[in-house]
Coordinates of C-alpha atoms in Angstrom, one line a residue:
M1 CA 12.3 -13.0 -40.9
K2 CA 9.1 -11.0 -40.2
H3 CA 9.8 -11.3 -36.4
F4 CA 13.4 -10.0 -36.9
L5 CA 12.2 -7.1 -39.0
R6 CA 9.6 -6.1 -36.4
M7 CA 12.3 -6.2 -33.7
F8 CA 14.6 -4.2 -35.8
V9 CA 11.9 -1.5 -36.4
Q10 CA 11.1 -1.4 -32.7
V11 CA 14.8 -0.9 -31.8
C12 CA 15.2 1.9 -34.4
L13 CA 12.0 3.6 -33.1
Y14 CA 13.3 3.3 -29.6
F15 CA 16.6 5.0 -30.3
Y16 CA 15.0 7.6 -32.6
C17 CA 12.5 8.6 -29.9
K18 CA 15.2 8.6 -27.3
C19 CA 17.4 10.9 -29.4
L20 CA 14.4 13.1 -30.3
W21 CA 13.4 13.4 -26.6
R22 CA 16.9 14.4 -25.6
C23 CA 17.1 17.0 -28.4
L24 CA 13.7 18.3 -27.4
K25 CA 14.8 18.6 -23.7
F26 CA 17.9 20.5 -24.9
V27 CA 15.9 22.9 -26.9
V28 CA 13.4 23.5 -24.1
R29 CA 16.2 24.2 -21.7
K30 CA 17.7 26.7 -24.0
L31 CA 14.3 28.4 -24.5
T32 CA 13.3 28.5 -20.8
G33 CA 16.7 28.6 -19.1
R34 CA 15.6 25.8 -16.8
C35 CA 16.5 22.1 -16.8
E36 CA 13.8 19.4 -16.6
L37 CA 14.1 19.1 -12.8
Q38 CA 13.5 22.8 -12.4
R39 CA 10.5 22.8 -14.8
I40 CA 8.9 19.9 -12.9
C41 CA 9.4 21.5 -9.4
Y42 CA 8.2 24.9 -10.6
N43 CA 5.3 23.8 -12.7
T44 CA 3.9 20.8 -10.8
K45 CA 2.3 21.0 -7.4
P46 CA 3.8 19.0 -4.5
G47 CA 2.6 15.4 -4.1
A48 CA 2.6 12.3 -6.2
A49 CA 2.5 14.1 -9.5
R50 CA 5.7 16.0 -8.8
T51 CA 7.6 13.2 -7.0
M52 CA 6.8 10.6 -9.7
K53 CA 8.0 13.0 -12.4
I54 CA 11.2 13.7 -10.5
E55 CA 11.7 10.0 -10.0
A56 CA 11.2 9.2 -13.7
S57 CA 13.5 12.1 -14.7
L58 CA 16.3 11.0 -12.4
K59 CA 16.0 7.3 -13.4
G60 CA 15.9 8.2 -17.1
S61 CA 18.9 10.5 -17.0
K62 CA 22.1 9.7 -19.0
S63 CA 24.1 10.6 -15.9
K64 CA 24.9 7.7 -13.6
R65 CA 25.1 10.1 -10.6
L66 CA 21.5 11.2 -11.2
Q67 CA 20.3 7.6 -11.8
T68 CA 21.7 6.4 -8.5
S69 CA 20.4 9.4 -6.5
V70 CA 17.0 7.6 -6.1
S71 CA 18.6 4.8 -4.1
V72 CA 21.0 6.7 -1.7
H73 CA 20.9 6.4 2.1
P74 CA 18.6 9.0 3.7
D75 CA 21.5 10.5 5.4
A76 CA 23.2 11.2 2.1
I77 CA 20.2 13.1 0.6
E78 CA 21.5 16.6 1.3
K79 CA 24.8 15.9 -0.3
T80 CA 23.0 14.3 -3.2
I81 CA 21.0 17.5 -3.7
D82 CA 24.2 19.5 -3.8
D83 CA 25.6 17.1 -6.4
I84 CA 22.5 17.4 -8.5
M85 CA 22.6 21.2 -8.3
E86 CA 26.3 21.2 -9.3
L87 CA 25.8 18.7 -12.1
K88 CA 22.9 20.7 -13.5
R89 CA 24.8 24.0 -13.0
I90 CA 22.1 25.4 -10.9
N91 CA 22.9 28.3 -8.5
P92 CA 21.3 27.3 -5.1
D93 CA 21.4 31.0 -4.0
I94 CA 19.2 32.0 -7.0
N95 CA 17.1 28.8 -6.8
P96 CA 16.7 28.2 -3.0
Q97 CA 13.3 26.6 -3.3
L98 CA 14.5 24.0 -5.8
G99 CA 16.8 22.3 -3.3
V100 CA 13.9 22.2 -0.7
S101 CA 11.5 20.6 -3.3
L102 CA 14.1 18.1 -4.5
Q103 CA 14.9 17.1 -1.0
A104 CA 11.2 16.4 -0.2
C105 CA 10.9 14.3 -3.3
L106 CA 14.0 12.3 -2.7
L107 CA 13.0 11.6 0.9
Q108 CA 9.7 10.2 -0.4
I109 CA 11.4 8.2 -3.2
V110 CA 14.2 6.7 -1.0
G111 CA 11.7 6.2 1.9
Y112 CA 9.3 4.2 -0.3
R113 CA 12.3 2.0 -1.4
N114 CA 13.2 1.5 2.3
L115 CA 9.6 0.8 3.2
V116 CA 9.5 -2.0 0.6
A117 CA 12.6 -3.6 2.2
E118 CA 11.2 -3.3 5.7
V119 CA 7.8 -4.8 4.7
E120 CA 9.6 -7.6 2.8
K121 CA 11.7 -8.4 5.9
L122 CA 8.6 -8.8 8.0
R123 CA 6.9 -10.9 5.4
R124 CA 9.9 -13.3 5.2
E125 CA 10.1 -13.7 9.0
P126 CA 8.0 -16.7 10.0
Y127 CA 5.8 -16.8 13.1
D128 CA 7.8 -18.6 15.9
S129 CA 5.7 -19.9 18.8
E130 CA 9.0 -20.2 20.8
N131 CA 9.5 -16.4 20.5
P132 CA 7.9 -14.6 23.5
Q133 CA 7.4 -11.4 21.4
H134 CA 5.6 -13.2 18.7
E135 CA 3.4 -15.0 21.3
E136 CA 2.8 -11.7 23.1
M137 CA 1.5 -10.0 19.9
L138 CA -0.8 -13.0 19.1
L139 CA -2.3 -12.8 22.6
K140 CA -2.7 -9.0 22.2
L141 CA -4.7 -9.6 19.1
W142 CA -7.1 -11.8 21.0
K143 CA -7.4 -9.3 23.9
C144 CA -8.2 -6.4 21.6
L145 CA -10.8 -8.3 19.6
K146 CA -12.3 -10.3 22.5
P147 CA -11.7 -8.3 25.7
N148 CA -14.6 -9.9 27.5
S149 CA -13.8 -13.5 26.6
P150 CA -10.6 -14.8 28.2
L151 CA -8.6 -17.2 26.1
K152 CA -8.8 -20.6 28.0
A153 CA -5.6 -22.0 26.5
R154 CA -2.9 -21.1 24.0
I155 CA -4.0 -24.0 21.8
S156 CA -7.7 -23.7 21.6
K157 CA -10.7 -23.9 19.3
Q158 CA -11.5 -20.4 20.4
W159 CA -9.1 -19.0 17.8
C160 CA -11.8 -19.9 15.2
E161 CA -14.0 -17.2 16.9
I162 CA -11.7 -14.5 15.4
G163 CA -11.4 -16.2 12.0
F164 CA -8.4 -18.5 12.2
Q165 CA -8.7 -21.9 10.6
G166 CA -7.7 -24.2 13.5
D167 CA -6.7 -24.3 17.1
D168 CA -3.2 -22.8 16.6
P169 CA -3.0 -19.6 14.5
K170 CA 0.7 -20.0 13.8
T171 CA 0.0 -22.2 10.8
D172 CA -2.2 -19.4 9.2
F173 CA 0.7 -16.9 9.0
R174 CA 2.8 -18.9 6.6
G175 CA 2.0 -16.9 3.5
M176 CA 2.6 -13.4 5.0
G177 CA 4.8 -14.2 8.0
L178 CA 4.9 -11.7 10.7
L179 CA 3.5 -9.0 8.4
G180 CA 0.1 -10.5 8.6
L181 CA 0.2 -10.5 12.4
Y182 CA 1.6 -7.0 12.6
N183 CA -1.3 -5.7 10.4
L184 CA -4.0 -7.5 12.3
V185 CA -2.7 -6.3 15.7
Y186 CA -2.4 -2.7 14.4
F187 CA -6.0 -2.8 13.2
A188 CA -7.3 -4.3 16.4
E189 CA -5.3 -2.0 18.7
W190 CA -5.6 1.4 16.9
D191 CA -9.0 1.0 15.3
T192 CA -10.5 -1.3 17.9
G193 CA -14.2 -0.3 17.6
I194 CA -14.3 -0.9 13.8
A195 CA -12.1 -4.1 14.1
Q196 CA -14.5 -5.5 16.6
Q197 CA -17.5 -4.6 14.5
V198 CA -16.1 -6.1 11.3
L199 CA -15.3 -9.3 13.3
S200 CA -18.8 -9.4 14.7
D201 CA -20.3 -8.8 11.2
S202 CA -18.1 -11.5 9.7
L203 CA -19.5 -14.1 12.0
Q204 CA -23.1 -13.4 10.9
P205 CA -24.5 -16.0 8.5
K206 CA -26.8 -14.9 5.7
Y207 CA -30.0 -13.8 7.4
S208 CA -29.3 -16.5 10.0
Q209 CA -32.3 -17.1 12.3
F210 CA -33.8 -13.7 11.3
N211 CA -36.1 -13.0 8.3
K212 CA -35.0 -10.3 5.9
A213 CA -37.2 -7.6 7.6
E214 CA -35.8 -8.4 11.1
W215 CA -32.3 -8.5 9.7
E216 CA -32.6 -5.0 8.1
K217 CA -34.3 -3.7 11.2
K218 CA -31.3 -4.8 13.3
K219 CA -29.0 -3.1 10.7
F220 CA -27.1 -6.3 10.1
D221 CA -25.2 -6.6 6.8
K222 CA -26.8 -8.3 3.9
A223 CA -24.3 -11.1 3.5
I224 CA -21.1 -11.6 5.6
G225 CA -19.8 -15.0 6.6
Y226 CA -16.1 -14.8 6.2
S227 CA -13.1 -15.6 8.4
F228 CA -11.9 -12.3 9.8
A229 CA -8.2 -13.2 10.5
I230 CA -7.8 -15.2 7.3
V231 CA -9.3 -12.3 5.3
G232 CA -7.0 -9.9 7.2
I233 CA -3.9 -12.0 6.1
N234 CA -5.3 -12.1 2.6
I235 CA -5.8 -8.3 2.5
T236 CA -2.2 -8.0 3.8
D237 CA -1.1 -9.9 0.7
L238 CA -3.1 -7.4 -1.4
A239 CA -1.5 -4.4 0.3
Y240 CA 1.9 -6.0 0.0
N241 CA 1.5 -6.5 -3.8
L242 CA 0.3 -3.0 -4.2
L243 CA 3.4 -1.7 -2.4
V244 CA 5.9 -3.9 -4.2
S245 CA 4.4 -3.2 -7.6
G246 CA 4.7 0.6 -7.0
A247 CA 1.0 1.2 -7.2
L248 CA 1.0 2.6 -3.7
K249 CA 3.4 5.4 -4.7
T250 CA 0.5 7.6 -5.7
H251 CA -1.1 7.3 -2.3
F252 CA 2.1 7.5 -0.2
Y253 CA 3.6 10.4 -2.1
N254 CA 0.3 12.3 -1.4
V255 CA -0.1 11.5 2.3
A256 CA 3.6 11.3 3.5
P257 CA 5.2 14.8 3.4
E258 CA 8.6 13.0 3.8
A259 CA 9.5 9.3 3.9
P260 CA 6.5 6.9 4.1
T261 CA 6.8 4.6 7.1
L262 CA 5.5 1.2 8.3
T263 CA 2.7 3.1 10.1
H264 CA 1.6 4.5 6.8
F265 CA 1.5 1.0 5.4
Q266 CA -0.5 -0.3 8.3
Q267 CA -3.0 2.6 8.1
T268 CA -3.4 1.7 4.5
F269 CA -4.1 -1.9 5.5
C270 CA -6.8 -0.7 7.9
Y271 CA -8.4 1.3 5.1
L272 CA -8.3 -1.7 2.8
M273 CA -10.0 -3.8 5.5
H274 CA -12.7 -1.2 5.9
E275 CA -13.3 -0.9 2.1
F276 CA -13.2 -4.6 1.5
H277 CA -15.8 -5.2 4.2
K278 CA -18.1 -2.7 2.5
F279 CA -17.3 -4.1 -0.9
W280 CA -18.1 -7.6 0.2
I281 CA -21.5 -6.4 1.4
E282 CA -22.1 -4.6 -1.9
E283 CA -21.3 -7.7 -4.0
D284 CA -23.6 -9.8 -1.8
P285 CA -21.8 -13.1 -2.6
L286 CA -23.6 -16.4 -2.1
D287 CA -20.9 -17.8 0.1
I288 CA -17.1 -17.7 0.9
M289 CA -16.4 -19.7 -2.2
E290 CA -16.8 -16.4 -4.1
F291 CA -14.0 -14.8 -2.1
N292 CA -11.4 -14.9 -4.9
R293 CA -13.8 -13.3 -7.4
V294 CA -14.7 -10.5 -5.0
R295 CA -11.1 -10.0 -4.0
E296 CA -9.9 -9.7 -7.6
K297 CA -12.7 -7.2 -8.4
F298 CA -11.8 -5.2 -5.3
H299 CA -8.1 -5.2 -6.3
K300 CA -9.0 -3.8 -9.7
R301 CA -11.0 -1.1 -8.1
I302 CA -8.2 0.0 -5.9
L303 CA -5.7 -0.1 -8.8
K304 CA -8.0 2.1 -10.8
Q305 CA -8.2 4.6 -8.0
L306 CA -4.4 4.7 -7.6
Q307 CA -4.0 5.7 -11.3
N308 CA -5.2 9.1 -10.3
P309 CA -2.1 11.1 -9.4
E310 CA -4.1 13.1 -6.8
M311 CA -5.4 10.0 -5.1
A312 CA -5.0 9.6 -1.4
L313 CA -6.7 6.4 -0.1
C314 CA -6.8 7.6 3.5
P315 CA -5.5 11.1 3.8
H316 CA -6.6 11.6 7.4
F317 CA -6.8 8.1 8.9
A318 CA -9.4 7.6 11.5
A319 CA -12.1 5.1 12.5
S320 CA -14.6 5.0 9.7
E321 CA -18.0 6.4 10.8
S322 CA -19.5 5.0 7.6
L323 CA -19.2 1.4 9.0
I324 CA -20.7 2.3 12.3
N325 CA -23.7 3.9 10.6
M326 CA -24.3 1.2 8.0

């Protein structure tokens, strides 16, 4: 009985707040002469803060046409803007900037949705050693990371040198499918110097044959010792979950002036690899058995950063000088 009463009160509060909110919106519109979409566009600067408010407003509208506007095809956005202006009785000649602002927001909203679908498709596609394109990408990864060490055979223990678990990397891509390979190749090809350095660092045991003074003199990291490729696939999983959960909206709406693309996602992956590398060093774990703990702590740090509506993880993506000078 108590459970039923609690549910009844919650339902009543929900409908009361919903009705109160709609009444408040009606009063504000009468007082200002502007609808909620106008107030958001005129009072909030471009970026995640504006786009996320527009997205919430459209999704929460009582109009089905407005609710579905966040999931239209990119080619239909201009017509959708016209429909919104008509539905809200907004004269586009008097409010020319409103249409421009709404279009930019919708491009980001629809683009994010499409990016999730594109990333999901790559994640679901398994690595196929019979596919020449897949094999070509895998070999490109080796060449970018180990340009001076030719691969002696396709099936080889050499793969362990770049952080795969066995002599055939195809088995390591199961969790993230082609997405893991795409990200690793992007990192190795477009941020080659840093990727090679992170790989080199990851192979260093803790103090190894050097004493602490020699280690620090040579500017080696305090504690590395992780499998580069496996960690890259794991960080791909982290980036994927941030994307699907919507946490990356803050970042993408701040860095992509229009629709976020797969390149934006891959740049974000590179940033996460950079940051995780530094974070691993800061945490100074005893060994690889602490990986899950460190990863979870790192995940929470990134989530906290993304709660800031002005956050841009990598606004101007470039090779990180901080890693070179560590």
